[in-house]
Amino acid sequence: MEYRKIKDQDENEDLPGDDIENLRGRAISGVSVSKVATLGGSSIDKSKWKRKSIVTLALTVLTSSQAILIVWSKRAGKYEYSVTTANFLVETLKCALSLAALARIWRNEGVTDDNRLSTTLDEVSVYPIPAALYLVKNLLQYYIFAYVDAPGYQILKNLNIISTGVLYRIILKKKLSEIQWAAFIILCAGCTTAQLNPSSDRVLQTPFQGWVMAIVMALLSGFAGVYTEAIIKKRPSRNINVQNFWLYVFGMAFNAVAILIQDFDAVVNKGFFHGYSLITTLMIVNHALSGIAVSMVMKYADNIVKVYSTSVAMLLTAFVSVFLFGFHLSLAFFLGSIVVSVSVYLHSIGKVQR
Amino acid sequence: MEYRKIKDQDENEDLPGDDIENLRGRAISGVSVSKVATLGGSSIDKSKWKRKSIVTLALTVLTSSQAILIVWSKRAGKYEYSVTTANFLVETLKCALSLAALARIWRNEGVTDDNRLSTTLDEVSVYPIPAALYLVKNLLQYYIFAYVDAPGYQILKNLNIISTGVLYRIILKKKLSEIQWAAFIILCAGCTTAQLNPSSDRVLQTPFQGWVMAIVMALLSGFAGVYTEAIIKKRPSRNINVQNFWLYVFGMAFNAVAILIQDFDAVVNKGFFHGYSLITTLMIVNHALSGIAVSMVMKYADNIVKVYSTSVAMLLTAFVSVFLFGFHLSLAFFLGSIVVSVSVYLHSIGKVQR
């Protein structure tokens, strides 16, 4: 049950389907938009900035509401469905939405080389890699609980922030300014601070193997995110909905494997949809939409913006939970929020001064 | 007893004597050194930087060892002396050291307008002000405990960091860059995080009057520190030891008043030196030396550097206490330390880019 809880909170960040969506985006923005920009000038820059802001805001709001739905579902005691089946449905819904978007594009623009669904082995061969990385990571998740308890794991998950930053630098070869690096370090410290609770100190007693596993998992997660950004940008003219379709197909496949490994008996005995409720449906829709928002952020921004967006969403969730569920905010939460806010500010001014 | 503990931990920061020392410094650096600098060029800049680093390091080490002495004295159970008499002796020792330094200067350079002890009412009239501010603040300290407990007060004391920054800007009209402001905010958050303990959340239940008093106390403390820097810099050519002498004389006077208010009965019944031990003597010497280090930091640097120095000292103390007293460091402490370290880094790069 503890594993489930955590897994669920991970859903947007860590399951194959969602992060595969990171593959969306950039296709147009990479080359074609930059070509247009040289013609159109600053009004295009402005509209790019506006789009970037809107999709980032959308991701933040969707991620927050997602966490709130999870809390709500726990409160309602509705937690008896198989998480793997829900994830499979999220992938399926995203696949369907990509196809719907493609159908509209085909109707309006006709089928071209860039938006046709058929693909080459060369193009499609890299697409399963991020999904496979997440599968390995999610399997490791079972074993790390031998060394760390659930709240400790929540704390250790913040290592993802650092691993994403480091791999973003190494793999995508994009530079962050000194100030942005400093901002990223305090983002990690601030998020962890905001999540502190009286039992958090136990994480310091994590044995060596636990630390190694936590670091490996952070690297797998960071690598999957950064790798998706890399492969999306490799073919900038390819229509994003096609790229998404193939990614989501692999997401469905890997989640089908997860159903077989984790929930085969439950599905056979109680049925695929056992324990589903209105809130389960809402969560699946929300996850699919959040996934699309992640795609958009990857398209108009990057992994760094995604990390900031989900971090701010974590804080928003806690604020909103005060009103919705009567949660009490701790002093640690306030301090962490201040640090995260300053980090966001520093990231933005660090960019200007680069 | 609780009040005493806190008062003791405050000694370097908050008692008239110590902060009056902030008045030292700058006298030479302000005008005379900058004149020399235009002649001497970068080698003087380098030696100024070296001096600044050395005195900052000295303040940090002395402040840490001071806190360690306090812990040691508590562990040894030696805490039965009157704190006010110890503070009076600290002032007296600093006064004596200033006179000794002056005597040496008079022997080497002769008595001049800048280093003679006699003064005008116009010059000396502002000197009691910081000491008076601290007296008011220390009296308020009695009343705030009606609203906040001792660990809560330790947390609220971090408001001093913000008040010092704001008053430094307003009174001394010195600018901090955007990055330095951001660094200062996370310095405050980081120090507070490092001091978090399971009972810290109670500070959030502080009633309105408690917040008002905490803010007033932070403003009084910040104002006293910044004001001393201001009056020191008003007469840059005046010898620092003379300025110190007058400040310490008022420090002695105000601490004499404190003895009368707080410990008159104990001194009359048990004697001035009741409860003194070797460790008490070490603490008095250490406080006097820390006071001189504060002077040096104010001379070659400013209130901002002083705040950073004492913040880093707080962290150093905790690290050293692990080895000396077997303290356990909390996760919050590590997170706070990371944030404070990044703050120090940002403060330094913020300056360069100004």
PDB file of N, CA, C and O in Angstrom, chain A residues 155 178-179 182 185-186 189 192-193 196 200-201 203-204 329-332 334-335 338-339 342 345-346 349 353, chain B residues 155 178-179 182 185-186 189 192-193 196 200-201 203-204 329-332 334-335 338-339 342 345-346 349 353:
ATOM      1  N   ILE A 155      11.501  12.355   0.202  1.00  0.00           N
ATOM      2  CA  ILE A 155      12.619  13.297   0.367  1.00  0.00           C
ATOM      3  C   ILE A 155      13.703  13.014  -0.681  1.00  0.00           C
ATOM      4  O   ILE A 155      14.191  13.926  -1.358  1.00  0.00           O
ATOM      5  N   GLU A 178      25.899  30.640 -13.866  1.00  0.00           N
ATOM      6  CA  GLU A 178      26.259  30.367 -12.461  1.00  0.00           C
ATOM      7  C   GLU A 178      25.061  30.594 -11.547  1.00  0.00           C
ATOM      8  O   GLU A 178      24.803  29.821 -10.628  1.00  0.00           O
ATOM      9  N   ILE A 179      24.357  31.701 -11.815  1.00  0.00           N
ATOM     10  CA  ILE A 179      23.208  32.042 -10.974  1.00  0.00           C
ATOM     11  C   ILE A 179      22.122  30.976 -11.114  1.00  0.00           C
ATOM     12  O   ILE A 179      21.483  30.586 -10.137  1.00  0.00           O
ATOM     13  N   ALA A 182      23.060  27.973  -9.112  1.00  0.00           N
ATOM     14  CA  ALA A 182      22.801  28.234  -7.696  1.00  0.00           C
ATOM     15  C   ALA A 182      21.300  28.128  -7.424  1.00  0.00           C
ATOM     16  O   ALA A 182      20.869  27.530  -6.431  1.00  0.00           O
ATOM     17  N   ILE A 185      20.218  24.481  -7.272  1.00  0.00           N
ATOM     18  CA  ILE A 185      20.593  23.807  -6.018  1.00  0.00           C
ATOM     19  C   ILE A 185      19.619  24.190  -4.903  1.00  0.00           C
ATOM     20  O   ILE A 185      19.148  23.336  -4.153  1.00  0.00           O
ATOM     21  N   ILE A 186      19.292  25.493  -4.809  1.00  0.00           N
ATOM     22  CA  ILE A 186      18.368  25.875  -3.739  1.00  0.00           C
ATOM     23  C   ILE A 186      16.931  25.454  -4.067  1.00  0.00           C
ATOM     24  O   ILE A 186      16.119  25.309  -3.161  1.00  0.00           O
ATOM     25  N   ALA A 189      16.940  22.109  -2.475  1.00  0.00           N
ATOM     26  CA  ALA A 189      16.925  22.259  -1.011  1.00  0.00           C
ATOM     27  C   ALA A 189      15.574  22.792  -0.544  1.00  0.00           C
ATOM     28  O   ALA A 189      15.032  22.325   0.472  1.00  0.00           O
ATOM     29  N   THR A 192      12.785  20.136  -0.758  1.00  0.00           N
ATOM     30  CA  THR A 192      12.962  19.167   0.314  1.00  0.00           C
ATOM     31  C   THR A 192      12.544  19.774   1.650  1.00  0.00           C
ATOM     32  O   THR A 192      11.849  19.131   2.445  1.00  0.00           O
ATOM     33  N   THR A 193      12.941  21.018   1.886  1.00  0.00           N
ATOM     34  CA  THR A 193      12.570  21.696   3.129  1.00  0.00           C
ATOM     35  C   THR A 193      11.054  21.756   3.271  1.00  0.00           C
ATOM     36  O   THR A 193      10.504  21.473   4.345  1.00  0.00           O
ATOM     37  N   LEU A 196       9.569  18.613   4.611  1.00  0.00           N
ATOM     38  CA  LEU A 196      10.059  18.072   5.892  1.00  0.00           C
ATOM     39  C   LEU A 196       8.913  17.778   6.836  1.00  0.00           C
ATOM     40  O   LEU A 196       7.939  18.519   6.906  1.00  0.00           O
ATOM     41  N   SER A 200      11.274  12.955   8.981  1.00  0.00           N
ATOM     42  CA  SER A 200      12.187  13.053   7.839  1.00  0.00           C
ATOM     43  C   SER A 200      13.629  12.730   8.201  1.00  0.00           C
ATOM     44  O   SER A 200      14.393  12.259   7.354  1.00  0.00           O
ATOM     45  N   ASP A 201      14.006  13.014   9.448  1.00  0.00           N
ATOM     46  CA  ASP A 201      15.406  12.816   9.814  1.00  0.00           C
ATOM     47  C   ASP A 201      15.857  11.377   9.650  1.00  0.00           C
ATOM     48  O   ASP A 201      17.053  11.108   9.523  1.00  0.00           O
ATOM     49  N   VAL A 203      15.711   9.649   7.176  1.00  0.00           N
ATOM     50  CA  VAL A 203      16.339   9.456   5.868  1.00  0.00           C
ATOM     51  C   VAL A 203      17.863   9.522   5.973  1.00  0.00           C
ATOM     52  O   VAL A 203      18.585   8.934   5.173  1.00  0.00           O
ATOM     53  N   LEU A 204      18.354  10.229   7.002  1.00  0.00           N
ATOM     54  CA  LEU A 204      19.808  10.333   7.194  1.00  0.00           C
ATOM     55  C   LEU A 204      20.424   8.995   7.593  1.00  0.00           C
ATOM     56  O   LEU A 204      21.626   8.791   7.450  1.00  0.00           O
ATOM     57  N   LEU A 329      -0.109  24.065   7.477  1.00  0.00           N
ATOM     58  CA  LEU A 329       1.200  24.251   6.860  1.00  0.00           C
ATOM     59  C   LEU A 329       2.251  24.387   7.958  1.00  0.00           C
ATOM     60  O   LEU A 329       2.031  25.067   8.958  1.00  0.00           O
ATOM     61  N   SER A 330       3.380  23.733   7.756  1.00  0.00           N
ATOM     62  CA  SER A 330       4.443  23.800   8.757  1.00  0.00           C
ATOM     63  C   SER A 330       5.339  24.999   8.484  1.00  0.00           C
ATOM     64  O   SER A 330       5.332  25.566   7.381  1.00  0.00           O
ATOM     65  N   LEU A 331       6.118  25.390   9.488  1.00  0.00           N
ATOM     66  CA  LEU A 331       7.098  26.455   9.300  1.00  0.00           C
ATOM     67  C   LEU A 331       8.082  26.051   8.207  1.00  0.00           C
ATOM     68  O   LEU A 331       8.482  26.867   7.368  1.00  0.00           O
ATOM     69  N   ALA A 332       8.467  24.757   8.201  1.00  0.00           N
ATOM     70  CA  ALA A 332       9.382  24.252   7.168  1.00  0.00           C
ATOM     71  C   ALA A 332       8.789  24.491   5.779  1.00  0.00           C
ATOM     72  O   ALA A 332       9.506  24.857   4.843  1.00  0.00           O
ATOM     73  N   PHE A 334       6.744  26.925   4.866  1.00  0.00           N
ATOM     74  CA  PHE A 334       6.882  28.347   4.527  1.00  0.00           C
ATOM     75  C   PHE A 334       8.313  28.667   4.109  1.00  0.00           C
ATOM     76  O   PHE A 334       8.550  29.362   3.113  1.00  0.00           O
ATOM     77  N   LEU A 335       9.273  28.161   4.876  1.00  0.00           N
ATOM     78  CA  LEU A 335      10.677  28.446   4.570  1.00  0.00           C
ATOM     79  C   LEU A 335      11.047  27.868   3.202  1.00  0.00           C
ATOM     80  O   LEU A 335      11.692  28.533   2.393  1.00  0.00           O
ATOM     81  N   ILE A 338       9.623  29.996   0.446  1.00  0.00           N
ATOM     82  CA  ILE A 338      10.406  31.223   0.226  1.00  0.00           C
ATOM     83  C   ILE A 338      11.623  30.896  -0.639  1.00  0.00           C
ATOM     84  O   ILE A 338      11.919  31.588  -1.614  1.00  0.00           O
ATOM     85  N   VAL A 339      12.303  29.802  -0.287  1.00  0.00           N
ATOM     86  CA  VAL A 339      13.521  29.433  -1.015  1.00  0.00           C
ATOM     87  C   VAL A 339      13.187  29.079  -2.468  1.00  0.00           C
ATOM     88  O   VAL A 339      13.880  29.506  -3.400  1.00  0.00           O
ATOM     89  N   VAL A 342      12.454  32.301  -4.388  1.00  0.00           N
ATOM     90  CA  VAL A 342      13.692  33.021  -4.718  1.00  0.00           C
ATOM     91  C   VAL A 342      14.414  32.299  -5.851  1.00  0.00           C
ATOM     92  O   VAL A 342      14.979  32.926  -6.748  1.00  0.00           O
ATOM     93  N   TYR A 345      12.865  33.229  -9.112  1.00  0.00           N
ATOM     94  CA  TYR A 345      13.295  34.588  -9.441  1.00  0.00           C
ATOM     95  C   TYR A 345      14.728  34.593  -9.979  1.00  0.00           C
ATOM     96  O   TYR A 345      15.021  35.187 -11.017  1.00  0.00           O
ATOM     97  N   LEU A 346      15.625  33.893  -9.269  1.00  0.00           N
ATOM     98  CA  LEU A 346      17.033  33.867  -9.680  1.00  0.00           C
ATOM     99  C   LEU A 346      17.191  33.195 -11.041  1.00  0.00           C
ATOM    100  O   LEU A 346      18.000  33.624 -11.862  1.00  0.00           O
ATOM    101  N   ILE A 349      16.220  35.900 -13.591  1.00  0.00           N
ATOM    102  CA  ILE A 349      17.185  36.997 -13.814  1.00  0.00           C
ATOM    103  C   ILE A 349      18.539  36.456 -14.241  1.00  0.00           C
ATOM    104  O   ILE A 349      19.294  37.128 -14.924  1.00  0.00           O
ATOM    105  N   GLN A 353      20.949  37.870 -17.622  1.00  0.00           N
ATOM    106  CA  GLN A 353      22.319  38.355 -17.511  1.00  0.00           C
ATOM    107  C   GLN A 353      23.337  37.455 -18.201  1.00  0.00           C
ATOM    108  O   GLN A 353      24.518  37.718 -18.148  1.00  0.00           O
TER     109      GLN A 353
ATOM    110  N   ILE B 155      13.910  31.297  16.577  1.00  0.00           N
ATOM    111  CA  ILE B 155      13.473  31.341  15.183  1.00  0.00           C
ATOM    112  C   ILE B 155      13.182  32.787  14.766  1.00  0.00           C
ATOM    113  O   ILE B 155      13.644  33.258  13.724  1.00  0.00           O
ATOM    114  N   GLU B 178      20.171  43.069  -7.126  1.00  0.00           N
ATOM    115  CA  GLU B 178      19.003  42.169  -7.048  1.00  0.00           C
ATOM    116  C   GLU B 178      19.405  40.801  -6.532  1.00  0.00           C
ATOM    117  O   GLU B 178      18.717  40.194  -5.719  1.00  0.00           O
ATOM    118  N   ILE B 179      20.548  40.315  -7.048  1.00  0.00           N
ATOM    119  CA  ILE B 179      21.013  38.991  -6.642  1.00  0.00           C
ATOM    120  C   ILE B 179      21.367  38.993  -5.166  1.00  0.00           C
ATOM    121  O   ILE B 179      21.089  38.038  -4.438  1.00  0.00           O
ATOM    122  N   ALA B 182      18.219  38.806  -3.146  1.00  0.00           N
ATOM    123  CA  ALA B 182      17.716  37.429  -3.170  1.00  0.00           C
ATOM    124  C   ALA B 182      18.553  36.572  -2.221  1.00  0.00           C
ATOM    125  O   ALA B 182      18.017  35.762  -1.451  1.00  0.00           O
ATOM    126  N   ILE B 185      17.577  37.205   1.398  1.00  0.00           N
ATOM    127  CA  ILE B 185      16.311  36.576   1.785  1.00  0.00           C
ATOM    128  C   ILE B 185      16.519  35.083   2.059  1.00  0.00           C
ATOM    129  O   ILE B 185      16.047  34.544   3.065  1.00  0.00           O
ATOM    130  N   ILE B 186      17.276  34.411   1.174  1.00  0.00           N
ATOM    131  CA  ILE B 186      17.480  32.985   1.423  1.00  0.00           C
ATOM    132  C   ILE B 186      18.468  32.752   2.566  1.00  0.00           C
ATOM    133  O   ILE B 186      18.449  31.694   3.186  1.00  0.00           O
ATOM    134  N   ALA B 189      16.055  32.592   5.370  1.00  0.00           N
ATOM    135  CA  ALA B 189      15.306  31.328   5.316  1.00  0.00           C
ATOM    136  C   ALA B 189      16.213  30.146   5.655  1.00  0.00           C
ATOM    137  O   ALA B 189      15.809  29.221   6.374  1.00  0.00           O
ATOM    138  N   THR B 192      17.074  29.980   9.404  1.00  0.00           N
ATOM    139  CA  THR B 192      15.905  29.513  10.142  1.00  0.00           C
ATOM    140  C   THR B 192      15.714  28.014   9.927  1.00  0.00           C
ATOM    141  O   THR B 192      15.461  27.265  10.878  1.00  0.00           O
ATOM    142  N   THR B 193      15.860  27.565   8.681  1.00  0.00           N
ATOM    143  CA  THR B 193      15.717  26.136   8.380  1.00  0.00           C
ATOM    144  C   THR B 193      16.718  25.319   9.193  1.00  0.00           C
ATOM    145  O   THR B 193      16.365  24.285   9.777  1.00  0.00           O
ATOM    146  N   LEU B 196      15.568  24.619  12.657  1.00  0.00           N
ATOM    147  CA  LEU B 196      14.260  23.981  12.873  1.00  0.00           C
ATOM    148  C   LEU B 196      14.383  22.786  13.810  1.00  0.00           C
ATOM    149  O   LEU B 196      15.341  22.030  13.750  1.00  0.00           O
ATOM    150  N   SER B 200       9.379  23.730  16.526  1.00  0.00           N
ATOM    151  CA  SER B 200       9.437  25.054  15.884  1.00  0.00           C
ATOM    152  C   SER B 200       8.090  25.519  15.345  1.00  0.00           C
ATOM    153  O   SER B 200       7.837  26.716  15.274  1.00  0.00           O
ATOM    154  N   ASP B 201       7.258  24.560  14.946  1.00  0.00           N
ATOM    155  CA  ASP B 201       5.989  24.952  14.337  1.00  0.00           C
ATOM    156  C   ASP B 201       5.115  25.786  15.265  1.00  0.00           C
ATOM    157  O   ASP B 201       4.256  26.523  14.800  1.00  0.00           O
ATOM    158  N   VAL B 203       5.840  28.351  16.673  1.00  0.00           N
ATOM    159  CA  VAL B 203       6.055  29.774  16.441  1.00  0.00           C
ATOM    160  C   VAL B 203       4.968  30.346  15.520  1.00  0.00           C
ATOM    161  O   VAL B 203       4.660  31.547  15.565  1.00  0.00           O
ATOM    162  N   LEU B 204       4.360  29.473  14.699  1.00  0.00           N
ATOM    163  CA  LEU B 204       3.292  29.936  13.807  1.00  0.00           C
ATOM    164  C   LEU B 204       2.035  30.339  14.582  1.00  0.00           C
ATOM    165  O   LEU B 204       1.201  31.062  14.070  1.00  0.00           O
ATOM    166  N   LEU B 329      23.093  16.044  13.755  1.00  0.00           N
ATOM    167  CA  LEU B 329      22.620  17.076  12.836  1.00  0.00           C
ATOM    168  C   LEU B 329      21.338  16.599  12.172  1.00  0.00           C
ATOM    169  O   LEU B 329      21.238  15.442  11.756  1.00  0.00           O
ATOM    170  N   SER B 330      20.376  17.495  12.066  1.00  0.00           N
ATOM    171  CA  SER B 330      19.100  17.121  11.441  1.00  0.00           C
ATOM    172  C   SER B 330      19.188  17.336   9.933  1.00  0.00           C
ATOM    173  O   SER B 330      20.070  18.042   9.435  1.00  0.00           O
ATOM    174  N   LEU B 331      18.242  16.728   9.212  1.00  0.00           N
ATOM    175  CA  LEU B 331      18.146  16.959   7.777  1.00  0.00           C
ATOM    176  C   LEU B 331      17.904  18.445   7.509  1.00  0.00           C
ATOM    177  O   LEU B 331      18.479  19.028   6.583  1.00  0.00           O
ATOM    178  N   ALA B 332      17.067  19.057   8.359  1.00  0.00           N
ATOM    179  CA  ALA B 332      16.798  20.488   8.215  1.00  0.00           C
ATOM    180  C   ALA B 332      18.094  21.288   8.303  1.00  0.00           C
ATOM    181  O   ALA B 332      18.299  22.260   7.568  1.00  0.00           O
ATOM    182  N   PHE B 334      21.122  20.293   7.429  1.00  0.00           N
ATOM    183  CA  PHE B 334      21.852  20.145   6.162  1.00  0.00           C
ATOM    184  C   PHE B 334      21.237  21.021   5.077  1.00  0.00           C
ATOM    185  O   PHE B 334      21.947  21.713   4.338  1.00  0.00           O
ATOM    186  N   LEU B 335      19.918  21.000   4.986  1.00  0.00           N
ATOM    187  CA  LEU B 335      19.254  21.793   3.952  1.00  0.00           C
ATOM    188  C   LEU B 335      19.511  23.276   4.169  1.00  0.00           C
ATOM    189  O   LEU B 335      19.818  24.011   3.230  1.00  0.00           O
ATOM    190  N   ILE B 338      22.998  24.173   3.112  1.00  0.00           N
ATOM    191  CA  ILE B 338      23.139  24.286   1.652  1.00  0.00           C
ATOM    192  C   ILE B 338      22.639  25.660   1.208  1.00  0.00           C
ATOM    193  O   ILE B 338      23.296  26.370   0.439  1.00  0.00           O
ATOM    194  N   VAL B 339      21.470  26.046   1.731  1.00  0.00           N
ATOM    195  CA  VAL B 339      20.884  27.328   1.321  1.00  0.00           C
ATOM    196  C   VAL B 339      21.782  28.494   1.751  1.00  0.00           C
ATOM    197  O   VAL B 339      22.030  29.422   0.973  1.00  0.00           O
ATOM    198  N   VAL B 342      24.829  28.638  -0.554  1.00  0.00           N
ATOM    199  CA  VAL B 342      24.484  29.225  -1.852  1.00  0.00           C
ATOM    200  C   VAL B 342      24.293  30.735  -1.700  1.00  0.00           C
ATOM    201  O   VAL B 342      24.704  31.516  -2.568  1.00  0.00           O
ATOM    202  N   TYR B 345      27.610  32.388  -1.689  1.00  0.00           N
ATOM    203  CA  TYR B 345      28.119  32.394  -3.067  1.00  0.00           C
ATOM    204  C   TYR B 345      27.438  33.481  -3.907  1.00  0.00           C
ATOM    205  O   TYR B 345      28.095  34.267  -4.596  1.00  0.00           O
ATOM    206  N   LEU B 346      26.103  33.542  -3.817  1.00  0.00           N
ATOM    207  CA  LEU B 346      25.357  34.527  -4.606  1.00  0.00           C
ATOM    208  C   LEU B 346      25.717  35.946  -4.189  1.00  0.00           C
ATOM    209  O   LEU B 346      25.823  36.840  -5.031  1.00  0.00           O
ATOM    210  N   ILE B 349      29.044  36.673  -5.983  1.00  0.00           N
ATOM    211  CA  ILE B 349      28.986  36.911  -7.433  1.00  0.00           C
ATOM    212  C   ILE B 349      28.057  38.073  -7.761  1.00  0.00           C
ATOM    213  O   ILE B 349      28.236  38.743  -8.764  1.00  0.00           O
ATOM    214  N   GLN B 353      28.960  41.406 -10.411  1.00  0.00           N
ATOM    215  CA  GLN B 353      28.170  41.777 -11.591  1.00  0.00           C
ATOM    216  C   GLN B 353      27.458  43.114 -11.448  1.00  0.00           C
ATOM    217  O   GLN B 353      26.769  43.538 -12.347  1.00  0.00           O
TER     218      GLN B 353
END
